[in-house]
Amino acid sequence: MTESPSPLHPFAALKLVAHPDWPAERQRAFLHALLKTGDVAAAAACVGASAYAVTCFRRGLGSRSVFSRAWRRAIEEAEADALATRILRHGGLDAGQLARVDAACHGMAKARLALALAHRARSAAKAAARG
């Protein structure tokens, strides 16, 4: 965790409160893993912690802390990403197309794309049914 985060990392610019057990880089690594997995236990394991330890740390900071707000954002983005993936699979995207979408966007952006593609497919189906 000695690498500095990429400027494209969604949590790179956060002003996180450093803690002896939870330095800012460890917090960022946890948030990034949480964004990718949507699973607190899995994200905690990625930084060598338990879900209990990271939850206690979050509670200690309070619900309005930068870390707590970023945690909620990461969960929301992960949930949006999972929903978008289901929509895109149901919409008929093959594995290659889905991989390209995954490489291009994540979370809410992917959800917006999925909804737009679903709307386009539905409109095309209605037009075809009309003749």
Backbone as a printed PyTorch tensor [residue, N CA C, xyz], in Angstrom:
tensor([[[  0.8170,  -1.1920,   0.0000],
         [  0.0000,   0.0000,   0.0000],
         [  0.8630,   1.2590,   0.0000]],

        [[  2.0510,   1.1550,  -0.5350],
         [  2.9090,   2.3270,  -0.5770],
         [  2.6790,   3.1530,  -1.8270]],

        [[  1.9610,   2.6030,  -2.7850],
         [  1.6780,   3.3410,  -4.0090],
         [  0.7000,   4.4650,  -3.7290]],

        [[  0.9230,   5.6000,  -4.3930],
         [ -0.0700,   6.6640,  -4.2660],
         [ -1.2030,   6.3450,  -5.2300]],

        [[ -2.4340,   6.6940,  -4.8580],
         [ -3.5620,   6.3370,  -5.7080],
         [ -3.5330,   7.0800,  -7.0350]],

        [[ -4.0440,   6.4190,  -8.0280],
         [ -4.1690,   7.0250,  -9.3500],
         [ -5.1120,   8.2100,  -9.2700]],

        [[ -4.8950,   9.2530, -10.0870],
         [ -5.8320,  10.3690, -10.0950],
         [ -7.2320,   9.9360, -10.5230]],

        [[ -7.3250,   8.7730, -11.1850],
         [ -8.6240,   8.2660, -11.5970],
         [ -9.3060,   7.4760, -10.4840]],

        [[ -8.5670,   7.1640,  -9.4310],
         [ -9.1270,   6.4400,  -8.2910],
         [-10.2100,   7.3110,  -7.6700]],

        [[-11.4200,   6.7840,  -7.4870],
         [-12.5230,   7.6290,  -7.0220],
         [-12.3340,   8.2080,  -5.6260]],

        [[-11.4230,   7.6510,  -4.8420],
         [-11.2320,   8.1430,  -3.4840],
         [ -9.8820,   8.8300,  -3.2980]],

        [[ -9.1860,   9.1230,  -4.3950],
         [ -7.8430,   9.6890,  -4.3210],
         [ -7.8020,  11.0520,  -3.6430]],

        [[ -8.7830,  11.8780,  -3.8640],
         [ -8.7490,  13.2510,  -3.3500],
         [ -9.3750,  13.4080,  -1.9650]],

        [[ -9.8770,  12.3340,  -1.3930],
         [-10.5280,  12.4450,  -0.0860],
         [ -9.5360,  12.8410,   0.9960]],

        [[ -9.9590,  13.7210,   1.8750],
         [ -9.1480,  14.1230,   3.0270],
         [ -9.5590,  13.2400,   4.2060]],

        [[ -8.9700,  12.0610,   4.2490],
         [ -9.3040,  11.0770,   5.2780],
         [ -8.5030,  11.3480,   6.5480]],

        [[ -9.1200,  11.1040,   7.6930],
         [ -8.4660,  11.2890,   8.9820],
         [ -7.5610,  10.0870,   9.2390]],

        [[ -6.2680,  10.3420,   9.3580],
         [ -5.3230,   9.2560,   9.6010],
         [ -5.4860,   8.7280,  11.0270]],

        [[ -5.2650,   7.4490,  11.1750],
         [ -5.3630,   6.7660,  12.4630],
         [ -4.2140,   5.7670,  12.4910]],

        [[ -3.6210,   5.4930,  13.6650],
         [ -2.4860,   4.5630,  13.6950],
         [ -2.7750,   3.2120,  13.0270]],

        [[ -3.9700,   2.6570,  13.2620],
         [ -4.3110,   1.3730,  12.6510],
         [ -4.9120,   1.5220,  11.2590]],

        [[ -5.3650,   2.7150,  10.9500],
         [ -6.0380,   2.9620,   9.6790],
         [ -5.4650,   4.2070,   8.9910]],

        [[ -4.2220,   4.1030,   8.4700],
         [ -3.6840,   5.2460,   7.7210],
         [ -4.5390,   5.5140,   6.4770]],

        [[ -4.4200,   6.7000,   5.9420],
         [ -5.2600,   7.1130,   4.8100],
         [ -5.1670,   6.1340,   3.6410]],

        [[ -3.9850,   5.6270,   3.3490],
         [ -3.8340,   4.7000,   2.2130],
         [ -4.5850,   3.3960,   2.4560]],

        [[ -4.5930,   2.9270,   3.6900],
         [ -5.3400,   1.7020,   4.0080],
         [ -6.8420,   1.9570,   3.8780]],

        [[ -7.2820,   3.1260,   4.3200],
         [ -8.6940,   3.4790,   4.1790],
         [ -9.0860,   3.5190,   2.7030]],

        [[ -8.2350,   4.1440,   1.8750],
         [ -8.5150,   4.2190,   0.4320],
         [ -8.5600,   2.8280,  -0.1960]],

        [[ -7.6300,   1.9780,   0.2050],
         [ -7.6020,   0.6130,  -0.3370],
         [ -8.8790,  -0.1370,   0.0460]],

        [[ -9.3290,   0.0320,   1.2920],
         [-10.5780,  -0.5980,   1.7180],
         [-11.7480,  -0.0670,   0.8990]],

        [[-11.8370,   1.2510,   0.7590],
         [-12.9510,   1.8540,   0.0140],
         [-12.9540,   1.3950,  -1.4390]],

        [[-11.7760,   1.2920,  -2.0330],
         [-11.6800,   0.8260,  -3.4200],
         [-12.1610,  -0.6280,  -3.5270]],

        [[-11.7390,  -1.4730,  -2.5870],
         [-12.1830,  -2.8750,  -2.5940],
         [-13.6860,  -2.9610,  -2.3560]],

        [[-14.2110,  -2.1030,  -1.4860],
         [-15.6490,  -2.0860,  -1.2220],
         [-16.4130,  -1.6580,  -2.4690]],

        [[-15.8780,  -0.7000,  -3.1900],
         [-16.4890,  -0.2550,  -4.4420],
         [-16.5470,  -1.3980,  -5.4510]],

        [[-15.4890,  -2.1780,  -5.5230],
         [-15.4160,  -3.2690,  -6.4990],
         [-16.2420,  -4.4860,  -6.0890]],

        [[-16.3190,  -4.7680,  -4.7890],
         [-16.9870,  -5.9960,  -4.3480],
         [-18.3870,  -5.7710,  -3.7840]],

        [[-18.6060,  -4.6230,  -3.1610],
         [-19.8760,  -4.3790,  -2.4790],
         [-20.0210,  -5.2050,  -1.2110]],

        [[-18.9420,  -5.8240,  -0.7750],
         [-18.9590,  -6.7460,   0.3630],
         [-17.9620,  -6.2640,   1.4190]],

        [[-18.4730,  -5.8640,   2.5810],
         [-17.6220,  -5.3120,   3.6360],
         [-16.5770,  -6.3230,   4.0900]],

        [[-16.9780,  -7.5650,   4.3080],
         [-16.0330,  -8.5880,   4.7740],
         [-14.9210,  -8.8260,   3.7500]],

        [[-15.2830,  -8.9150,   2.4840],
         [-14.2760,  -9.1360,   1.4360],
         [-13.3460,  -7.9330,   1.3150]],

        [[-13.9030,  -6.7330,   1.3800],
         [-13.0840,  -5.5200,   1.2840],
         [-12.1460,  -5.4140,   2.4820]],

        [[-12.6480,  -5.7490,   3.6660],
         [-11.8080,  -5.7150,   4.8650],
         [-10.6660,  -6.7210,   4.7430]],

        [[-10.9770,  -7.9090,   4.2400],
         [ -9.9460,  -8.9350,   4.0660],
         [ -8.8520,  -8.4640,   3.1110]],

        [[ -9.2170,  -7.6660,   2.1240],
         [ -8.2400,  -7.1440,   1.1600],
         [ -7.1890,  -6.2600,   1.8230]],

        [[ -7.5320,  -5.6620,   2.9600],
         [ -6.5780,  -4.7980,   3.6640],
         [ -6.1260,  -5.4230,   4.9850]],

        [[ -6.3650,  -6.7270,   5.1350],
         [ -5.9060,  -7.4400,   6.3190],
         [ -6.6750,  -7.1230,   7.5880]],

        [[ -7.9560,  -6.8400,   7.4530],
         [ -8.7910,  -6.5190,   8.6150],
         [-10.0410,  -7.3840,   8.5940]],

        [[-10.7750,  -7.3320,   9.6810],
         [-12.0640,  -8.0230,   9.7400],
         [-13.1710,  -7.0080,   9.4940]],

        [[-14.3290,  -7.5090,   9.1250],
         [-15.4820,  -6.6250,   8.9480],
         [-15.8020,  -5.9210,  10.2630]],

        [[-15.6280,  -6.6260,  11.3730],
         [-15.8920,  -6.0350,  12.6880],
         [-14.9500,  -4.8570,  12.9570]],

        [[-13.6610,  -5.0480,  12.6700],
         [-12.6740,  -3.9920,  12.9260],
         [-12.9620,  -2.7380,  12.1060]],

        [[-13.2690,  -2.9190,  10.8370],
         [-13.5120,  -1.7490,   9.9930],
         [-14.8320,  -1.0760,  10.3640]],

        [[-15.8150,  -1.8620,  10.7830],
         [-17.0880,  -1.2870,  11.2190],
         [-16.8960,  -0.4900,  12.5090]],

        [[-16.0950,  -1.0060,  13.4310],
         [-15.7970,  -0.2650,  14.6670],
         [-15.0670,   1.0350,  14.3510]],

        [[-14.1200,   0.9770,  13.4260],
         [-13.4010,   2.1870,  13.0230],
         [-14.3770,   3.2170,  12.4630]],

        [[-15.2570,   2.7690,  11.6000],
         [-16.2450,   3.6750,  10.9950],
         [-17.1470,   4.2920,  12.0650]],

        [[-17.6350,   3.4760,  12.9680],
         [-18.5120,   3.9910,  14.0370],
         [-17.7820,   5.0100,  14.9020]],

        [[-16.5130,   4.7550,  15.1590],
         [-15.7150,   5.6880,  15.9600],
         [-15.5670,   7.0470,  15.3000]],

        [[-15.5340,   7.0600,  13.9860],
         [-15.4140,   8.3260,  13.2580],
         [-16.7370,   9.0860,  13.1980]],

        [[-17.8340,   8.3690,  13.2360],
         [-19.1470,   9.0020,  13.1500],
         [-19.7190,   8.9300,  11.7460]],

        [[-21.0280,   9.0390,  11.6660],
         [-21.7240,   8.8560,  10.3870],
         [-21.4900,   9.9910,   9.3960]],

        [[-21.0230,  11.1320,   9.8690],
         [-20.7880,  12.2680,   8.9620],
         [-19.3350,  12.3950,   8.5250]],

        [[-18.5080,  11.4550,   8.9340],
         [-17.0970,  11.5280,   8.5580],
         [-16.9350,  11.2950,   7.0560]],

        [[-15.8280,  11.7470,   6.5470],
         [-15.5140,  11.5450,   5.1250],
         [-15.4820,  10.0470,   4.8140]],

        [[-14.8870,   9.2680,   5.7070],
         [-14.7940,   7.8230,   5.5030],
         [-16.1800,   7.1800,   5.4530]],

        [[-17.0540,   7.5640,   6.3800],
         [-18.4120,   6.9910,   6.4050],
         [-19.2010,   7.3620,   5.1580]],

        [[-19.0700,   8.6020,   4.7210],
         [-19.7840,   9.0220,   3.5030],
         [-19.2420,   8.2850,   2.2840]],

        [[-17.9230,   8.1050,   2.2240],
         [-17.3200,   7.3710,   1.1030],
         [-17.7340,   5.9000,   1.1420]],

        [[-17.8570,   5.3440,   2.3260],
         [-18.3220,   3.9530,   2.4970],
         [-19.7080,   3.8120,   1.8800]],

        [[-20.6210,   4.7170,   2.2400],
         [-21.9850,   4.6570,   1.6910],
         [-21.9610,   4.7970,   0.1720]],

        [[-21.1450,   5.7060,  -0.3190],
         [-21.0420,   5.8990,  -1.7720],
         [-20.5250,   4.6300,  -2.4550]],

        [[-19.5290,   4.0070,  -1.8680],
         [-18.9680,   2.7830,  -2.4530],
         [-20.0200,   1.6760,  -2.5140]],

        [[-20.7950,   1.5260,  -1.4460],
         [-21.8570,   0.5080,  -1.4280],
         [-22.9100,   0.8250,  -2.4870]],

        [[-23.3260,   2.0910,  -2.5660],
         [-24.3360,   2.4840,  -3.5610],
         [-23.8400,   2.2240,  -4.9750]],

        [[-22.5870,   2.5750,  -5.2430],
         [-22.0150,   2.3570,  -6.5730],
         [-21.9080,   0.8650,  -6.8870]],

        [[-21.4990,   0.0670,  -5.9100],
         [-21.3850,  -1.3830,  -6.1240],
         [-22.7530,  -1.9980,  -6.4000]],

        [[-23.7720,  -1.5460,  -5.6670],
         [-25.1300,  -2.0550,  -5.8990],
         [-25.6350,  -1.6460,  -7.2780]],

        [[-25.3700,  -0.4020,  -7.6760],
         [-25.7800,   0.0580,  -9.0070],
         [-25.0750,  -0.7490, -10.0870]],

        [[-23.7970,  -1.0470,  -9.8640],
         [-23.0340,  -1.8220, -10.8330],
         [-23.5990,  -3.2320, -10.9730]],

        [[-23.9320,  -3.8580,  -9.8540],
         [-24.4940,  -5.2150,  -9.9010],
         [-25.8380,  -5.2230, -10.6190]],

        [[-26.6690,  -4.2390, -10.3380],
         [-27.9660,  -4.1370, -11.0080],
         [-27.7800,  -3.9220, -12.5090]],

        [[-26.8700,  -3.0360, -12.8690],
         [-26.6190,  -2.7680, -14.2850],
         [-26.1330,  -4.0210, -15.0010]],

        [[-25.2820,  -4.7880, -14.3530],
         [-24.7960,  -6.0300, -14.9600],
         [-25.9510,  -6.9790, -15.2370]],

        [[-26.8720,  -7.1100, -14.2820],
         [-28.0410,  -7.9810, -14.4990],
         [-28.8940,  -7.4670, -15.6520]],

        [[-29.1140,  -6.1560, -15.7090],
         [-29.9140,  -5.5740, -16.7960],
         [-29.2440,  -5.8380, -18.1390]],

        [[-27.9410,  -5.6250, -18.2050],
         [-27.2230,  -5.8050, -19.4670],
         [-27.2290,  -7.2700, -19.9030]],

        [[-27.0570,  -8.1900, -18.9640],
         [-27.1080,  -9.6160, -19.3190],
         [-28.4930,  -9.9910, -19.8190]],

        [[-29.5130,  -9.5110, -19.1260],
         [-30.8940,  -9.7930, -19.5250],
         [-31.1930,  -9.1700, -20.8910]],

        [[-30.5500,  -8.0530, -21.1720],
         [-30.7670,  -7.3570, -22.4350],
         [-30.0730,  -7.9960, -23.6190]],

        [[-29.3390,  -9.0730, -23.3880],
         [-28.7620,  -9.8110, -24.4940],
         [-27.3170,  -9.4910, -24.8190]],

        [[-26.6250,  -8.7350, -23.9690],
         [-25.2160,  -8.4840, -24.2450],
         [-24.4340,  -9.7720, -24.0370]],

        [[-23.5260, -10.0600, -24.9600],
         [-22.7030, -11.2470, -24.7840],
         [-21.5340, -10.9120, -23.8540]],

        [[-20.7290, -11.9060, -23.5360],
         [-19.6410, -11.7230, -22.5700],
         [-18.6430, -10.6650, -23.0310]],

        [[-18.3390, -10.6290, -24.3190],
         [-17.4010,  -9.6360, -24.8440],
         [-17.9330,  -8.2200, -24.7220]],

        [[-19.2050,  -8.0460, -25.0690],
         [-19.8170,  -6.7220, -24.9560],
         [-19.8730,  -6.2790, -23.4980]],

        [[-20.2230,  -7.1910, -22.6180],
         [-20.2980,  -6.8660, -21.1960],
         [-18.9170,  -6.5010, -20.6570]],

        [[-17.8800,  -7.1840, -21.1060],
         [-16.5120,  -6.8680, -20.6730],
         [-16.1150,  -5.4640, -21.1150]],

        [[-16.5080,  -5.0700, -22.3270],
         [-16.1940,  -3.7140, -22.8000],
         [-16.9230,  -2.6620, -21.9720]],

        [[-18.1730,  -2.9340, -21.6200],
         [-18.9230,  -2.0020, -20.7650],
         [-18.2530,  -1.9120, -19.4020]],

        [[-17.8580,  -3.0540, -18.8320],
         [-17.1920,  -3.0600, -17.5280],
         [-15.8960,  -2.2590, -17.5580]],

        [[-15.1690,  -2.3380, -18.6630],
         [-13.9200,  -1.5890, -18.7760],
         [-14.1700,  -0.0920, -18.9140]],

        [[-15.3080,   0.2690, -19.4730],
         [-15.5940,   1.6800, -19.7420],
         [-16.2140,   2.4120, -18.5650]],

        [[-17.0120,   1.7310, -17.7710],
         [-17.6990,   2.4470, -16.6910],
         [-18.0700,   1.5100, -15.5550]],

        [[-18.4390,   2.1040, -14.4280],
         [-18.7620,   1.3480, -13.2150],
         [-19.8580,   2.0830, -12.4580]],

        [[-20.5940,   1.3520, -11.6670],
         [-21.5480,   1.9700, -10.7540],
         [-22.6840,   2.6860, -11.4390]],

        [[-22.9280,   3.9200, -11.0160],
         [-24.0720,   4.6750, -11.5220],
         [-23.9520,   4.9360, -13.0240]],

        [[-22.7490,   5.1810, -13.5120],
         [-22.5730,   5.4090, -14.9500],
         [-22.9720,   4.1600, -15.7290]],

        [[-22.5930,   3.0000, -15.2140],
         [-22.9590,   1.7430, -15.8660],
         [-24.4670,   1.5270, -15.7920]],

        [[-25.0720,   1.8960, -14.6670],
         [-26.5230,   1.7560, -14.5220],
         [-27.2530,   2.6440, -15.5230]],

        [[-26.7750,   3.8770, -15.6990],
         [-27.3980,   4.7750, -16.6850],
         [-27.2730,   4.1990, -18.0900]],

        [[-26.1140,   3.6570, -18.4170],
         [-25.9120,   3.0430, -19.7250],
         [-26.8410,   1.8420, -19.8970]],

        [[-26.9500,   1.0150, -18.8680],
         [-27.8150,  -0.1670, -18.9440],
         [-29.2600,   0.2290, -19.1740]],

        [[-29.7170,   1.2390, -18.4580],
         [-31.1020,   1.6840, -18.6290],
         [-31.3270,   2.2650, -20.0200]],

        [[-30.3500,   3.0190, -20.5250],
         [-30.4780,   3.5730, -21.8760],
         [-30.5340,   2.4550, -22.9170]],

        [[-29.6780,   1.4470, -22.7660],
         [-29.6870,   0.3270, -23.7110],
         [-30.9810,  -0.4720, -23.6090]],

        [[-31.4790,  -0.6580, -22.3840],
         [-32.7470,  -1.3780, -22.2050],
         [-33.8920,  -0.6030, -22.8450]],

        [[-33.8850,   0.7070, -22.6790],
         [-34.9290,   1.5410, -23.2880],
         [-34.8560,   1.4640, -24.8140]],

        [[-33.6380,   1.5190, -25.3440],
         [-33.4630,   1.4370, -26.7990],
         [-33.9620,   0.0910, -27.3270]],

        [[-33.6320,  -0.9930, -26.6280],
         [-34.0730,  -2.3260, -27.0600],
         [-35.5900,  -2.4460, -26.9890]],

        [[-36.1750,  -1.8980, -25.9440],
         [-37.6350,  -1.9570, -25.8020],
         [-38.3140,  -1.1470, -26.9060]],

        [[-37.7720,   0.0250, -27.2090],
         [-38.3330,   0.8550, -28.2830],
         [-38.2300,   0.1520, -29.6280]],

        [[-37.0930,  -0.5040, -29.8730],
         [-36.9110,  -1.2340, -31.1300],
         [-37.8940,  -2.3980, -31.2240]],

        [[-38.1190,  -3.0880, -30.1040],
         [-39.0670,  -4.2050, -30.1040],
         [-40.4870,  -3.7160, -30.3690]],

        [[-40.8620,  -2.5800, -29.7940],
         [-42.1960,  -2.0150, -30.0280],
         [-42.3600,  -1.6140, -31.4910]],

        [[-41.3190,  -0.9960, -32.0600],
         [-41.3740,  -0.5760, -33.4590],
         [-41.4910,  -1.7900, -34.3800]],

        [[-40.7700,  -2.8500, -34.0680],
         [-40.8320,  -4.0670, -34.8790],
         [-42.2080,  -4.7260, -34.7730]],

        [[-42.8070,  -4.6640, -33.5960],
         [-44.1310,  -5.2640, -33.4030],
         [-45.2100,  -4.5050, -34.1780]],

        [[-45.0050,  -3.2030, -34.3270],
         [-45.9720,  -2.3860, -35.0730],
         [-45.8870,  -2.6340, -36.5730]],

        [[-44.7640,  -3.1530, -36.9790],
         [-44.6810,  -3.4820, -38.3930],
         [-43.7340,  -2.6660, -39.1070]]])
